[in-house]
Each structure stands twice: as structure tokens, then as C-alpha cells.
Backbone as a chain_set.jsonl record, in Angstrom:
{"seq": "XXXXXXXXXXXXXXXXXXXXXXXXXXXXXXXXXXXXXXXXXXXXXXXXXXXXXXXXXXXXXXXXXXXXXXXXXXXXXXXXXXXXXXXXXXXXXXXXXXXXXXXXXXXXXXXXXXXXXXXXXXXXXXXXXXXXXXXXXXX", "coords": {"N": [[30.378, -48.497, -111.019], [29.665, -48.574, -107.443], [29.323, -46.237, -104.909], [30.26, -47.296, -102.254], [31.61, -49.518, -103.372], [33.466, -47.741, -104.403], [34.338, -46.299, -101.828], [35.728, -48.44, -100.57], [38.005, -49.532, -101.865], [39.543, -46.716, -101.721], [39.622, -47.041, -99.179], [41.287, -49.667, -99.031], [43.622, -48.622, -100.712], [44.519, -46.688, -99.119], [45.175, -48.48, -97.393], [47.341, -49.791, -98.479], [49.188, -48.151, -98.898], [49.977, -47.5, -96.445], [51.107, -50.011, -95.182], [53.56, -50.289, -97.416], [54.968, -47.729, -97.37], [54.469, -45.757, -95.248], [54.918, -47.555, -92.928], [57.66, -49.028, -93.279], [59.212, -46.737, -93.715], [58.55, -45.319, -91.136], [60.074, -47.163, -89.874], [62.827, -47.141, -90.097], [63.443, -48.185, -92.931], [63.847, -47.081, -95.275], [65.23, -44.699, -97.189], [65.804, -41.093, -96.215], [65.705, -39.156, -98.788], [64.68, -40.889, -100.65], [62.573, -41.62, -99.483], [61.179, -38.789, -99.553], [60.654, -38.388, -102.065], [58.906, -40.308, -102.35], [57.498, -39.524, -101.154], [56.295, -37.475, -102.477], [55.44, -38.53, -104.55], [53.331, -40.066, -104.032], [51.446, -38.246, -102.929], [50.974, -36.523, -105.434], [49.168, -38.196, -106.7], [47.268, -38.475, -104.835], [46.395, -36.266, -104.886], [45.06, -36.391, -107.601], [43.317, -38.144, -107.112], [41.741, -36.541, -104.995], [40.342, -34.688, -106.73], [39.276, -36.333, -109.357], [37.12, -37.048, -107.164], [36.145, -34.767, -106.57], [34.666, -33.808, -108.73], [32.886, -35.909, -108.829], [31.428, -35.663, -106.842], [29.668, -33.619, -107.177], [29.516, -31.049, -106.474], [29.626, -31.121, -103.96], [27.338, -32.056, -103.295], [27.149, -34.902, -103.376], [27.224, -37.845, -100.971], [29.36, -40.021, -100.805], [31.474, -39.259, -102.652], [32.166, -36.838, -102.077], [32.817, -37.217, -98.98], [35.207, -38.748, -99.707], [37.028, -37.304, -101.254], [37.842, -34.979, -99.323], [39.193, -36.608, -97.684], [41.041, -37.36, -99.386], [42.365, -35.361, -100.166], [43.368, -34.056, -97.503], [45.565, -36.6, -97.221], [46.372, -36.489, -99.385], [48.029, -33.604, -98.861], [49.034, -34.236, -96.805], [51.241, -36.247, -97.307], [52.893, -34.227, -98.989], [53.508, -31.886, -97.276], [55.048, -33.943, -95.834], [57.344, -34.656, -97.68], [58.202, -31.729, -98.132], [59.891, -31.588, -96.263], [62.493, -32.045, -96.544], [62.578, -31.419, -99.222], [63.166, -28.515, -102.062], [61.145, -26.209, -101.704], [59.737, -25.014, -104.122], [60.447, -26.759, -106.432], [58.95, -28.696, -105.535], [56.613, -28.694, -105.613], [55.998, -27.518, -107.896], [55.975, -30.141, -108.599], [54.569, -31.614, -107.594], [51.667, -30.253, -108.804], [52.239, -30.614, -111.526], [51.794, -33.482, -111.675], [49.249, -34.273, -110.692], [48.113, -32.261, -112.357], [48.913, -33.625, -115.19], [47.828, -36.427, -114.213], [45.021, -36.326, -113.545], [44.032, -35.057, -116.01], [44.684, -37.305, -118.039], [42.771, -39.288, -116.513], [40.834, -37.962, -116.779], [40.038, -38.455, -119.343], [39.941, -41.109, -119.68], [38.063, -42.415, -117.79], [35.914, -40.419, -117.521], [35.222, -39.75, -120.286], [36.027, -37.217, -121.077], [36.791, -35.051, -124.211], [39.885, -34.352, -125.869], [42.047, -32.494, -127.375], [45.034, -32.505, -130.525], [46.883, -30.871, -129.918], [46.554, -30.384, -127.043], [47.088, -33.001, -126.334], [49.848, -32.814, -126.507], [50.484, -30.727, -124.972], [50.422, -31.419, -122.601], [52.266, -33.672, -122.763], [54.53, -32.243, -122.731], [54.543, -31.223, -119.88], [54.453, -33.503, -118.254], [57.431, -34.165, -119.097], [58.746, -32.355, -118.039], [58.009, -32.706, -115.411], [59.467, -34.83, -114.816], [61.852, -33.675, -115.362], [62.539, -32.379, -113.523], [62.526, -33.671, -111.5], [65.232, -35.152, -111.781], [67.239, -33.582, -111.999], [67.26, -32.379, -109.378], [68.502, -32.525, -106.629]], "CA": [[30.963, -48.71, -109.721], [28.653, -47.897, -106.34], [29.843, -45.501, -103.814], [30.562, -48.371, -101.644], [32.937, -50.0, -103.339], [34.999, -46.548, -104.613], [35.338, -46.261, -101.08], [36.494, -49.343, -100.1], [38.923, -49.466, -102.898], [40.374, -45.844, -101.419], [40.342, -47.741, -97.998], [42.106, -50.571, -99.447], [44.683, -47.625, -101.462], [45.094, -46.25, -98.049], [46.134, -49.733, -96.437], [48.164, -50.712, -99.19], [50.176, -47.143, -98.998], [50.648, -47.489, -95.004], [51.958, -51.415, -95.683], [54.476, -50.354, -98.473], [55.498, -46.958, -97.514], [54.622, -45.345, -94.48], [55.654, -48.309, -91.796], [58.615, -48.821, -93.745], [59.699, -44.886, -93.201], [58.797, -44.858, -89.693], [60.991, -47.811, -89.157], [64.228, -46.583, -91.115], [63.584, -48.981, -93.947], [63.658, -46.328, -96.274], [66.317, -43.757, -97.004], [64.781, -40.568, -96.409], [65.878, -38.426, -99.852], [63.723, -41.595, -101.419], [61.207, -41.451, -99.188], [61.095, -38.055, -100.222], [60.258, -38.214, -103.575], [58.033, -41.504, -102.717], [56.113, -39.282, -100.457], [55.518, -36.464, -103.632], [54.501, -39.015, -106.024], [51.799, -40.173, -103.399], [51.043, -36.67, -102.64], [50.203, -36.116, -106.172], [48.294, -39.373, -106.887], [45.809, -37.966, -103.883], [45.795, -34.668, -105.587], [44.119, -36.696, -108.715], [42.313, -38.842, -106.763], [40.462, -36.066, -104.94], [40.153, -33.911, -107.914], [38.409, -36.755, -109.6], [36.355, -37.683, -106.835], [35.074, -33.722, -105.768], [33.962, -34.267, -110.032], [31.533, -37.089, -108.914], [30.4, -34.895, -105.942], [28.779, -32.925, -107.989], [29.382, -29.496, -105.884], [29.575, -31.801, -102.676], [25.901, -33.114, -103.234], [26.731, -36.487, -102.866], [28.52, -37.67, -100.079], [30.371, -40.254, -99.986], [32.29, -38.541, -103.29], [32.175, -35.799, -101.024], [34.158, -37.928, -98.588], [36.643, -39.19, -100.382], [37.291, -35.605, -101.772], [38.343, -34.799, -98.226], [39.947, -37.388, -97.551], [42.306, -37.456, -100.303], [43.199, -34.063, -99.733], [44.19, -34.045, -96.535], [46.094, -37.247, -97.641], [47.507, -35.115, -100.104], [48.426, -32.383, -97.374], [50.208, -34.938, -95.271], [52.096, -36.271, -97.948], [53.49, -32.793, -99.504], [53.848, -31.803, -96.227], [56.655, -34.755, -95.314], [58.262, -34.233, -98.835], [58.685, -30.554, -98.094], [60.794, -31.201, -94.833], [63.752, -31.962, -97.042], [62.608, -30.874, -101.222], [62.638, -27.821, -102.019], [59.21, -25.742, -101.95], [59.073, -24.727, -105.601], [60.257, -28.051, -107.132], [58.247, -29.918, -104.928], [54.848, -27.568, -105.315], [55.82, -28.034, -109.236], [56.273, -31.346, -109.542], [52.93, -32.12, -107.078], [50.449, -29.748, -109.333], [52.188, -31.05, -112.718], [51.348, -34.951, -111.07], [47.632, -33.705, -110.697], [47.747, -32.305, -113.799], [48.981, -34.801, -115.945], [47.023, -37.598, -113.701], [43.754, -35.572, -114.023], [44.018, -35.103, -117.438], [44.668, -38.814, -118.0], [42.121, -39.685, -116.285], [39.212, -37.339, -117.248], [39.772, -38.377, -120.836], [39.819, -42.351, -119.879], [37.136, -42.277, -116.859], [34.942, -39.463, -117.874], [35.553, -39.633, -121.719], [36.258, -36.097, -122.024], [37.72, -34.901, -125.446], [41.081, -34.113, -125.798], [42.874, -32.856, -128.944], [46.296, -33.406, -130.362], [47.558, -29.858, -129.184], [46.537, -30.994, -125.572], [48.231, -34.141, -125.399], [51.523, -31.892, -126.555], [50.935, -29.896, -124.216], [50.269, -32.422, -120.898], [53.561, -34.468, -122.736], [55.541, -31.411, -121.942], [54.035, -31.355, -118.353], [55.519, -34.946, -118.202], [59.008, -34.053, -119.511], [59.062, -31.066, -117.032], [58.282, -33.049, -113.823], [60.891, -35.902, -114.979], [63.413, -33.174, -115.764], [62.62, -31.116, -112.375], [63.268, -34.317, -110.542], [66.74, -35.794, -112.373], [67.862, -32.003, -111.834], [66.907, -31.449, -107.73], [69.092, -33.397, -105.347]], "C": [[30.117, -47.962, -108.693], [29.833, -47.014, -105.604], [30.511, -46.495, -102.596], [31.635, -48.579, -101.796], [33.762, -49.103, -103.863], [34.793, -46.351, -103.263], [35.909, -46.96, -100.311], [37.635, -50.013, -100.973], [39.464, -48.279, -102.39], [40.73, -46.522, -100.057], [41.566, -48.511, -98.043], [43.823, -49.722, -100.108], [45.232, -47.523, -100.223], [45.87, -47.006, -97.049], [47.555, -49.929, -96.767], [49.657, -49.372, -98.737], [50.733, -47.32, -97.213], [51.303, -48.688, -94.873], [53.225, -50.818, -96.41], [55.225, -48.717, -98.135], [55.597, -46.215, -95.831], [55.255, -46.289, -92.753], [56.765, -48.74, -91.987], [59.55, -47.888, -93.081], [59.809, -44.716, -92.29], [60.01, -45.781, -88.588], [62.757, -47.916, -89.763], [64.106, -47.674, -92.03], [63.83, -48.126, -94.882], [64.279, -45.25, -96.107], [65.577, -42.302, -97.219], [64.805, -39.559, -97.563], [64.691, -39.265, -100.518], [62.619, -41.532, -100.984], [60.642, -39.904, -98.973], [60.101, -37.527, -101.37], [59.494, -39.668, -103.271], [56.762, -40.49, -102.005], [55.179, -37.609, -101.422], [55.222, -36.739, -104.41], [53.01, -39.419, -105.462], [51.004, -38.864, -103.297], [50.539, -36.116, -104.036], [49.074, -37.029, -107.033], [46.978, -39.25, -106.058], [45.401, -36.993, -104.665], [45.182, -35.235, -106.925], [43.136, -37.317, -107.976], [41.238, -37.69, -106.092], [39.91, -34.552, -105.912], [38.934, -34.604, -108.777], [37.123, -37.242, -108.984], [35.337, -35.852, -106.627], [34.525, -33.58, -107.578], [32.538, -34.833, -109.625], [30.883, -36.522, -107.766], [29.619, -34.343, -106.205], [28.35, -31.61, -107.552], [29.228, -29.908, -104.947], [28.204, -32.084, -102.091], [25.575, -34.237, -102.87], [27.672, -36.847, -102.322], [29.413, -38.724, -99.54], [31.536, -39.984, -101.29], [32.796, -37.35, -102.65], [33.786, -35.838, -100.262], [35.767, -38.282, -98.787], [37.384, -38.129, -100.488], [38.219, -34.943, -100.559], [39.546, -35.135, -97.737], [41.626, -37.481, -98.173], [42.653, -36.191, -100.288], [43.925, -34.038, -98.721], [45.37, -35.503, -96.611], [47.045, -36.936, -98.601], [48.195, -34.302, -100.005], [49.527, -32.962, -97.181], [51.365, -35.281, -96.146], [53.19, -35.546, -98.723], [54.075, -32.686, -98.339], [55.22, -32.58, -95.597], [57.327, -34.785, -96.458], [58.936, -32.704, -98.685], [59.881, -30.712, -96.792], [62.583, -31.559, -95.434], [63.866, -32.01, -98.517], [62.396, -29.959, -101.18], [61.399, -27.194, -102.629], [59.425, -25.709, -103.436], [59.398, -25.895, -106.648], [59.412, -28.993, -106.872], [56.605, -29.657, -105.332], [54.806, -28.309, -107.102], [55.294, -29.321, -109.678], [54.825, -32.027, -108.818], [51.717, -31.379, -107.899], [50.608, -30.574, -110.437], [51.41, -32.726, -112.699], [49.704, -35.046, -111.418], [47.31, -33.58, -111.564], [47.73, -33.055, -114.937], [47.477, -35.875, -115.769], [45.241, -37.089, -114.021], [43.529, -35.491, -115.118], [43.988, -36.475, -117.963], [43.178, -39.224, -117.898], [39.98, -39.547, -116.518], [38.93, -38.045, -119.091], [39.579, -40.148, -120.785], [38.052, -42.427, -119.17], [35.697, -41.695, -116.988], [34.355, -39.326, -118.798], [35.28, -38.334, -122.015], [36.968, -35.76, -123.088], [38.629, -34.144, -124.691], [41.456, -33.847, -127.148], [44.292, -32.877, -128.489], [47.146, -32.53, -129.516], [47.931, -29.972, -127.726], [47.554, -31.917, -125.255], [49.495, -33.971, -125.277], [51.713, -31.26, -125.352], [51.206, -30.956, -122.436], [51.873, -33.377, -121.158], [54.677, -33.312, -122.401], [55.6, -31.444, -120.63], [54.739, -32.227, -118.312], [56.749, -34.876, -117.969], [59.158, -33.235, -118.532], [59.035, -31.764, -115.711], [59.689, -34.12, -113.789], [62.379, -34.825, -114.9], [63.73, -32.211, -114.48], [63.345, -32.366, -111.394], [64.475, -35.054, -110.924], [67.445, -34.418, -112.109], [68.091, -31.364, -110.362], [67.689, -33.218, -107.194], [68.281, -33.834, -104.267]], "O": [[29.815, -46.796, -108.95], [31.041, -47.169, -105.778], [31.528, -46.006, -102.105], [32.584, -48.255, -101.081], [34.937, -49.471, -103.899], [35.816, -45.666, -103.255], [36.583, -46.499, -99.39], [38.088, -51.097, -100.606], [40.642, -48.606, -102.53], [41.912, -46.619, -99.727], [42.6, -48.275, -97.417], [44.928, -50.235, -99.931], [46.296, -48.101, -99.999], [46.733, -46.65, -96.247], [48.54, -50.124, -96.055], [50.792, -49.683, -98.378], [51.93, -47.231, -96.94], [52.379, -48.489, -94.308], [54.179, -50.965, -95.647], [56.226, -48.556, -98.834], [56.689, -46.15, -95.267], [55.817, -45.767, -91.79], [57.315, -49.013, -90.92], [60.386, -48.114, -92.206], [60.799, -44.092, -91.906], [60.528, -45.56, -87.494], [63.56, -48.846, -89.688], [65.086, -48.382, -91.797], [64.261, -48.856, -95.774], [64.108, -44.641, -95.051], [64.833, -42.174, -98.191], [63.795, -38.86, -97.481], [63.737, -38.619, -100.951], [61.631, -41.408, -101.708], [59.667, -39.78, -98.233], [59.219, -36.675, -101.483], [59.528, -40.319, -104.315], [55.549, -40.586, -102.191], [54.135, -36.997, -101.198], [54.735, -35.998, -105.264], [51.926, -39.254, -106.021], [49.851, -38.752, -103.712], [49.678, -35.24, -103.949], [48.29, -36.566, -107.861], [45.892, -39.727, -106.388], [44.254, -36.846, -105.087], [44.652, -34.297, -107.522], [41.981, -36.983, -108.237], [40.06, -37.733, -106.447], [39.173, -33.637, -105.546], [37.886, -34.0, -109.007], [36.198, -37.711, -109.648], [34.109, -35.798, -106.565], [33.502, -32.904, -107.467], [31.428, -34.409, -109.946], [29.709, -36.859, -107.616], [28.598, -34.411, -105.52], [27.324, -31.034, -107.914], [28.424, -29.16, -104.39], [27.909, -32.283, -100.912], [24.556, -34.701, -102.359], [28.819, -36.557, -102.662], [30.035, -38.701, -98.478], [32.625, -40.496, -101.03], [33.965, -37.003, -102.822], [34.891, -35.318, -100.418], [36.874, -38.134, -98.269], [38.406, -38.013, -99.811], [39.285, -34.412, -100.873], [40.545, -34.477, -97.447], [42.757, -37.598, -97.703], [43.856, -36.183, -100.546], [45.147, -33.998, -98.867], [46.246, -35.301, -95.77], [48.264, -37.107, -98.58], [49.043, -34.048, -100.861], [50.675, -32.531, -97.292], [52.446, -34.748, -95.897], [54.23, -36.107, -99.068], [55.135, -33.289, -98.169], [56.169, -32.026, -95.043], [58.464, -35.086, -96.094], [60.084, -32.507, -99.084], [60.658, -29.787, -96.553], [63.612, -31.33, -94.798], [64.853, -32.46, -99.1], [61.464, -29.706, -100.417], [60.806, -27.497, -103.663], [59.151, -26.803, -103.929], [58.687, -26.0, -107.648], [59.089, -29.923, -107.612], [55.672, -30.459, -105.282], [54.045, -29.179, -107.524], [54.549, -29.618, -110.612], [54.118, -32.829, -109.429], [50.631, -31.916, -107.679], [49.664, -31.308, -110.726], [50.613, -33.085, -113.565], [49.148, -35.768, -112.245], [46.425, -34.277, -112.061], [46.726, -33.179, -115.637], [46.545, -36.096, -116.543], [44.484, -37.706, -114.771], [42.448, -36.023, -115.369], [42.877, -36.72, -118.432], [42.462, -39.458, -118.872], [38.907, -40.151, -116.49], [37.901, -38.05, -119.767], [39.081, -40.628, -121.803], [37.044, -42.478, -119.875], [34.637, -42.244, -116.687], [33.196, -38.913, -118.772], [34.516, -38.041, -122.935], [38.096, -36.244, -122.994], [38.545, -33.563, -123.609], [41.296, -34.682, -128.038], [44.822, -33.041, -127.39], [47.921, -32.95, -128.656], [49.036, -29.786, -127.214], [48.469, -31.88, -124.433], [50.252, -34.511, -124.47], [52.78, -31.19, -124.743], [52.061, -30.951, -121.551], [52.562, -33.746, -120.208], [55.685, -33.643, -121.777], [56.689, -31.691, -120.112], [55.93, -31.916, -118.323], [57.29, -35.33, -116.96], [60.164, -33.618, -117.936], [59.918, -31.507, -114.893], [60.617, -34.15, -112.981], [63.52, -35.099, -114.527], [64.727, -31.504, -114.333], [64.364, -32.206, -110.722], [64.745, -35.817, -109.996], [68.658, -34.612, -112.044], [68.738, -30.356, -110.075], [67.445, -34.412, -107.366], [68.778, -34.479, -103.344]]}, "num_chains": 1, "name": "protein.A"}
């Protein structure tokens, strides 16, 4: 995949999320406890995305991995950021690193083909069970 089209594929991410979520929200389509918790699953879906992309930067060498890297952070920011105005901080902080973590992990071992043993995947399926059980547990 060129640099090009990973970032016109995050463009395209970024359309699709302001279509389906954020013009929604701003126009009360969306109840805001849900859009809540829609805006800390995005919020940790950036936090993989620029995790994997400051990877392909290569120490912010190349730039439009670079970019992205940025990008999806502060995309990541904004989204935490409007989840925190009514989740609280330490479920919300949790359940956005475990997201990352999981998703990162996932993804380094599909994407990257880093090894993984079995201990690992125990341990990232706990991660799992812990963000599911933080959010069936937080109002």
C-alpha cells in the first residue's frame, strides 16, 4: 500500500466518521450517554491507528506516516475529550488505552507479522473482558 492511498483511506475514515457520527450528534440524532461511548470506541480506534502509523514513520522520517500519526492523535484527543464530558475519567482513560491495546496488538501481529505467544493472547483476552466488563458496569 503507497503513502497515498493510506492517506486517502484515513481521509475517507475521517468522512465516513463525520457522516455516521459526528453530524448525527450535533443534530440531536443521537442520545448523548450513546454518543458517549460511540465517541470512546472512536477515540480508541485513532489511538491504534496512530500508534500503527508513528510504526511506519520510522521515528517521524517519513512523512506522510508522520502525518497521519498526528492526525490521528489529535483525532483521538477530540474524541476522549467529548466522551469525558459525561464518562467518568478513569473508566473512560481505561477503557481508551485497553482499545489501543488490544487494537495494536491485533494488528501488529496481522499487519506487521509480529510473534505473539499463547500467554499473550491470554493476556490481551483479559484486556478484552476488562473493557467489556468496565463498560456493562459504568452508567
Amino acid at each position: 500500500m503507497t503513502n497515498v492511498s493510506l492517506i486517502n483511506d484515513k481521509i475517507h475514515l475521517f468522512r465516513q466518521v463525520e457522516k455516521v457520527i459526528v453530524k448525527p450528534l450535533l443534530s440531536g440524532g443521537i442520545k448523548m450517554n450513546n454518543a458517549a461511548w460511540i465517541s470512546l470506541l472512536i477515540a480508541g480506534i485513532f489511538e491504534v491507528i496512530w500508534a500503527l502509523a508513528m510504526k511506519q514513520s520510522n521515528g517521524f522520517t517519513k512523512l506522510w506516516p508522520s502525518v497521519v500519526t498526528f492526525a490521528a492523535m489529535w483525532a483521538s484527543f477530540a474524541f476522549l475529550s467529548f466522551a469525558l464530558k459525561s464518562l467518568p475519567l478513569g473508566i473512560s482513560y481505561a477503557i481508551w488505552v485497553g482499545i489501543g491495546t488490544v487494537g495494536v496488538s491485533i494488528f501488529s501481529v496481522i499487519w506487521l507479522r509480529e510473534s505473539i505467544t499463547i500467554s499473550q493472547i491470554i493476556c490481551i483476552i483479559l484486556i478484552l473482558v476488562g473493557i467489556i466488563g468496565l463498560k456493562f458496569q459504568t452508567n
